[in-house]
Structure formats: structure tokens, C-alpha cells
Short mmCIF file of C-alpha atoms in Angstrom, two decimals:
data_model
loop_
_atom_site.label_atom_id
_atom_site.label_comp_id
_atom_site.label_asym_id
_atom_site.label_seq_id
_atom_site.Cartn_x
_atom_site.Cartn_y
_atom_site.Cartn_z
CA UNK A 1 2.34 -39.71 -6.23
CA UNK A 2 4.23 -37.15 -4.67
CA UNK A 3 4.64 -35.41 -8.06
CA UNK A 4 0.89 -35.47 -8.69
CA UNK A 5 0.63 -34.03 -4.75
CA UNK A 6 2.84 -31.15 -5.56
CA UNK A 7 0.90 -30.36 -8.98
CA UNK A 8 -2.32 -30.26 -7.22
CA UNK A 9 -0.56 -28.13 -4.40
CA UNK A 10 0.37 -25.61 -6.84
CA UNK A 11 -2.89 -25.35 -8.44
CA UNK A 12 -4.79 -24.78 -5.10
CA UNK A 13 -2.37 -22.64 -3.03
CA UNK A 14 -2.91 -19.59 -4.61
CA UNK A 15 -6.67 -19.90 -4.54
CA UNK A 16 -6.69 -20.82 -1.12
CA UNK A 17 -4.03 -18.30 0.02
CA UNK A 18 -6.17 -15.50 -1.73
CA UNK A 19 -9.72 -16.58 -0.07
CA UNK A 20 -7.81 -16.81 3.37
CA UNK A 21 -6.66 -13.05 2.66
CA UNK A 22 -9.89 -12.04 1.62
CA UNK A 23 -11.81 -13.73 4.77
CA UNK A 24 -9.28 -11.99 6.93
CA UNK A 25 -9.97 -8.75 5.58
CA UNK A 26 -13.82 -8.90 5.75
CA UNK A 27 -13.50 -10.08 9.32
CA UNK A 28 -11.40 -7.32 9.92
CA UNK A 29 -13.77 -4.65 8.55
CA UNK A 30 -16.53 -6.62 10.05
CA UNK A 31 -15.20 -6.04 13.56
CA UNK A 32 -14.71 -2.43 13.20
CA UNK A 33 -18.32 -2.38 11.94
CA UNK A 34 -19.23 -4.28 15.07
CA UNK A 35 -17.46 -1.64 17.10
CA UNK A 36 -19.17 0.83 15.78
CA UNK A 37 -22.45 -0.83 16.42
CA UNK A 38 -21.36 -1.10 20.04
CA UNK A 39 -21.20 2.62 20.35
CA UNK A 40 -24.56 3.43 18.55
CA UNK A 41 -25.96 1.00 20.83
CA UNK A 42 -24.78 2.84 23.75
CA UNK A 43 -26.38 5.95 22.82
CA UNK A 44 -29.49 4.49 21.17
CA UNK A 45 -33.05 3.66 22.37
CA UNK A 46 -33.39 0.24 24.07
CA UNK A 47 -35.85 -0.43 21.32
CA UNK A 48 -33.18 -0.41 18.41
CA UNK A 49 -31.24 -3.08 20.26
CA UNK A 50 -32.79 -5.92 18.48
CA UNK A 51 -32.04 -4.31 15.17
CA UNK A 52 -28.60 -3.48 16.12
CA UNK A 53 -27.68 -7.04 16.84
CA UNK A 54 -29.46 -8.09 13.49
CA UNK A 55 -27.06 -6.14 11.65
CA UNK A 56 -23.94 -7.50 13.80
CA UNK A 57 -24.49 -10.67 12.43
CA UNK A 58 -24.51 -9.83 8.86
CA UNK A 59 -21.37 -11.15 7.36
CA UNK A 60 -19.64 -8.84 4.87
CA UNK A 61 -21.71 -5.68 5.88
CA UNK A 62 -18.48 -4.11 7.19
CA UNK A 63 -17.10 -4.09 3.64
CA UNK A 64 -20.17 -2.73 2.09
CA UNK A 65 -20.13 0.30 4.69
CA UNK A 66 -16.28 1.03 4.31
CA UNK A 67 -16.74 0.80 0.62
CA UNK A 68 -19.89 3.24 0.72
CA UNK A 69 -18.21 5.84 3.17
CA UNK A 70 -14.99 5.78 0.72
CA UNK A 71 -17.35 5.99 -2.11
CA UNK A 72 -19.51 9.13 -0.84
CA UNK A 73 -16.72 10.84 0.59
CA UNK A 74 -14.70 10.52 -2.72
CA UNK A 75 -17.65 12.18 -4.49
CA UNK A 76 -18.11 14.99 -2.20
CA UNK A 77 -14.59 16.08 -1.82
CA UNK A 78 -14.62 16.08 -5.85
CA UNK A 79 -16.52 19.56 -6.01
CA UNK A 80 -15.47 22.75 -4.64
CA UNK A 81 -17.47 22.89 -1.58
CA UNK A 82 -16.24 19.33 -0.66
CA UNK A 83 -12.23 20.73 -0.88
CA UNK A 84 -13.18 23.62 1.29
CA UNK A 85 -14.52 21.01 4.07
CA UNK A 86 -11.23 18.97 3.36
CA UNK A 87 -9.18 22.11 4.11
CA UNK A 88 -11.12 22.91 7.36
CA UNK A 89 -10.71 19.38 8.53
CA UNK A 90 -6.96 19.25 7.70
CA UNK A 91 -6.84 22.69 9.79
CA UNK A 92 -8.44 21.28 12.80
CA UNK A 93 -6.01 18.25 12.83
CA UNK A 94 -2.83 20.03 12.00
CA UNK A 95 -3.35 22.33 15.22
CA UNK A 96 -3.80 19.34 17.59
CA UNK A 97 -0.35 19.03 19.48
CA UNK A 98 1.10 15.38 19.03
CA UNK A 99 -1.58 14.61 16.84
CA UNK A 100 -0.51 16.90 14.19
CA UNK A 101 2.94 15.11 13.52
CA UNK A 102 1.55 11.93 12.93
CA UNK A 103 -1.51 13.24 10.71
CA UNK A 104 0.79 15.27 8.63
CA UNK A 105 3.33 12.66 8.08
CA UNK A 106 1.11 10.13 7.11
CA UNK A 107 -0.89 12.63 4.72
CA UNK A 108 1.93 13.54 2.96
CA UNK A 109 3.11 9.78 2.51
CA UNK A 110 -0.52 8.87 1.21
CA UNK A 111 -0.78 12.01 -1.08
CA UNK A 112 2.26 10.95 -2.67
CA UNK A 113 1.67 7.36 -2.85
CA UNK A 114 -1.82 7.70 -4.01
CA UNK A 115 -1.69 10.82 -6.04
CA UNK A 116 -2.27 10.26 -10.11
CA UNK A 117 0.35 12.56 -10.68
CA UNK A 118 2.87 11.20 -8.54
CA UNK A 119 5.96 8.89 -9.70
CA UNK A 120 6.22 7.07 -6.26
CA UNK A 121 6.41 3.06 -6.60
CA UNK A 122 5.85 3.49 -10.48
CA UNK A 123 9.22 2.29 -11.56
CA UNK A 124 11.18 -0.90 -10.77
CA UNK A 125 15.07 -0.56 -10.60
CA UNK A 126 18.01 -3.06 -10.08
CA UNK A 127 20.41 -1.74 -7.74
CA UNK A 128 23.45 -3.10 -5.79
CA UNK A 129 22.33 -3.98 -2.18
CA UNK A 130 23.41 -4.78 0.70
CA UNK A 131 27.25 -4.58 -0.94
CA UNK A 132 28.64 -3.58 -4.58
CA UNK A 133 28.24 -6.77 -6.83
CA UNK A 134 25.06 -7.96 -5.31
CA UNK A 135 22.01 -6.83 -7.05
CA UNK A 136 18.40 -6.62 -6.15
CA UNK A 137 14.99 -5.10 -7.13
CA UNK A 138 14.01 -1.72 -5.80
CA UNK A 139 11.26 0.68 -6.43
CA UNK A 140 11.83 4.60 -7.02
CA UNK A 141 10.11 6.72 -4.64
CA UNK A 142 11.28 9.96 -5.84
CA UNK A 143 14.58 12.27 -5.42
CA UNK A 144 15.82 13.64 -2.44
CA UNK A 145 14.73 17.38 -1.47
CA UNK A 146 15.52 19.95 0.95
CA UNK A 147 18.64 19.81 2.85
CA UNK A 148 19.51 16.22 1.99
CA UNK A 149 19.42 17.57 -1.87
CA UNK A 150 21.84 20.49 -0.85
CA UNK A 151 24.26 18.04 0.46
CA UNK A 152 23.96 15.33 -2.07
CA UNK A 153 23.84 17.58 -5.23
CA UNK A 154 21.74 16.73 -8.26
CA UNK A 155 20.81 13.34 -10.16
CA UNK A 156 20.25 11.32 -7.17
CA UNK A 157 17.10 9.17 -6.65
CA UNK A 158 15.43 7.75 -3.77
CA UNK A 159 14.50 4.16 -3.78
CA UNK A 160 12.73 1.62 -1.37
CA UNK A 161 14.46 -2.00 -1.06
CA UNK A 162 11.65 -4.63 0.08
CA UNK A 163 12.58 -7.37 2.06
CA UNK A 164 11.67 -11.31 0.99
CA UNK A 165 8.99 -12.65 1.13
CA UNK A 166 7.53 -9.79 3.07
CA UNK A 167 7.73 -6.55 0.94
CA UNK A 168 6.04 -4.47 3.23
CA UNK A 169 9.31 -4.05 5.28
CA UNK A 170 12.27 -2.82 3.39
CA UNK A 171 15.08 -0.40 3.49
CA UNK A 172 15.23 3.34 2.23
CA UNK A 173 18.36 4.22 0.20
CA UNK A 174 19.17 7.38 -1.81
CA UNK A 175 21.52 6.36 -4.51
CA UNK A 176 23.22 8.08 -7.57
CA UNK A 177 21.02 7.68 -10.58
CA UNK A 178 24.13 6.30 -12.61
CA UNK A 179 24.19 3.27 -9.68
CA UNK A 180 20.37 2.12 -10.76
CA UNK A 181 19.49 0.31 -13.93
CA UNK A 182 15.65 1.27 -14.98
CA UNK A 183 13.65 -2.20 -15.63
CA UNK A 184 11.30 -2.39 -18.26
CA UNK A 185 9.23 -5.00 -16.04
CA UNK A 186 6.01 -3.34 -14.52
CA UNK A 187 5.66 -2.98 -10.78
CA UNK A 188 3.26 -6.04 -10.40
CA UNK A 189 6.06 -8.23 -12.00
CA UNK A 190 8.83 -7.04 -9.74
CA UNK A 191 6.72 -7.57 -6.69
CA UNK A 192 6.01 -11.28 -7.89
CA UNK A 193 9.73 -11.59 -8.37
CA UNK A 194 10.52 -10.25 -4.78
CA UNK A 195 7.64 -12.14 -3.06
CA UNK A 196 8.59 -15.49 -4.49
CA UNK A 197 12.27 -15.13 -3.80
CA UNK A 198 13.50 -15.14 -7.63
CA UNK A 199 11.86 -18.21 -8.45
CA UNK A 200 8.88 -16.41 -10.78
CA UNK A 201 10.92 -14.46 -13.17
CA UNK A 202 9.23 -11.82 -15.66
CA UNK A 203 10.04 -12.89 -19.25
CA UNK A 204 12.54 -10.45 -21.11
CA UNK A 205 10.71 -7.84 -23.25
CA UNK A 206 12.17 -7.42 -27.06
CA UNK A 207 13.80 -4.21 -25.46
CA UNK A 208 15.83 -6.16 -22.87
CA UNK A 209 19.61 -6.70 -24.10
CA UNK A 210 20.54 -10.16 -23.60
CA UNK A 211 24.26 -10.40 -21.94
#
């Protein structure tokens, strides 16, 4: 019976966790949409109160709204006029004290991570961490630049070492390229390997040398 229970748990657990995460995300976006409706209700005529309340109780409407806003924004900024407005938007926020430091930092990180031409988090690596002889999975985020590169010299890589089982936290390291091993596995496979604490290992490819 214990064997059957564990087998059934392994079948249903991934689906249950996936549904739970999706429901949490929908609830979060609906809460954001509800806050927006509260702001609209504060300035809208009293006669529109019933309509606003009906919109508030439609599940999943926040997801539709966010998806629509992102889609429309992406379409608008894909032309010359849209890019001009984005430049004015950036100029506005980069001139606000305190706010500009946060905005600039987040924008640089997001542009690097989501750029189609970028190389961040597109390569899985094998590195020695936290000491020599102990190996773990890492992801290349780029190469050192600026003053750091001037001190380190050439042929270094910037890597992110995720923690297990939560890969959203981790450590940023700069290592000589000779000290890292580039893996053939995909980033998704490497993340699965990290999250599963090594219990779900990717199958070796034909190009992987066996030792």
C-alpha cells in the first residue's frame, strides 16, 4: 500500500503544484486589478459603481488585462513613434532623484535578461563551489566589464550559482574561463537538476565524454 501511495503521489504532485502556482498567479493579478478598480471607483460617477463591482468579481480578468496591456504595449513600441515615446519615458524617470537609481538598475537587468541578442542565462556551467573539489551547476550571465575587468584581465566569466531547491536566490561569482566547464544540457534541464537537488539528472548526450 505504501508503494502505491507514493506512486500515486508522484503522479498527482506535479499537477497539483502547477495548478496551485497558476491559481496564486491569477489571484495576485486579480488583486492588482481590484486595486485599480478601487482607484477608478474613487473618481468615477456613482452610477458606474455597479458595473465596477461586477468587474471586480469576474475571476481571471486581471490576467486578461495584464496580457492585453503587455501585448498592446509591445505592438506600440515596435514602430518608430513608439520607440520615441519610450525614450521620453526613460528620460522622465531617469531625472527623478532616488527613483532613477532603482529604475536604471532594473531596466539594465531586464534588458540584459530578456534581450533576444543577449547571452545571459543561456548556458549551463559546471563550477567548483563553495570550495575546490566541490562541484555545482551555475549559469553564465556575461563577462566582467569596466573597472572590474581592468583588475581581473581577460578571459573571465560572470556566473550565477543558484541555491537548492529555490533557484531564485543564489550567488554571483567571477571565475577564470579555464575554471568552468560548459555543459551541453539545456538551461531547463539544468534548472530541473538544481530544483530536484540532483535527483532528476539529464541524460548524457552523445557528445558527453564518459569518465
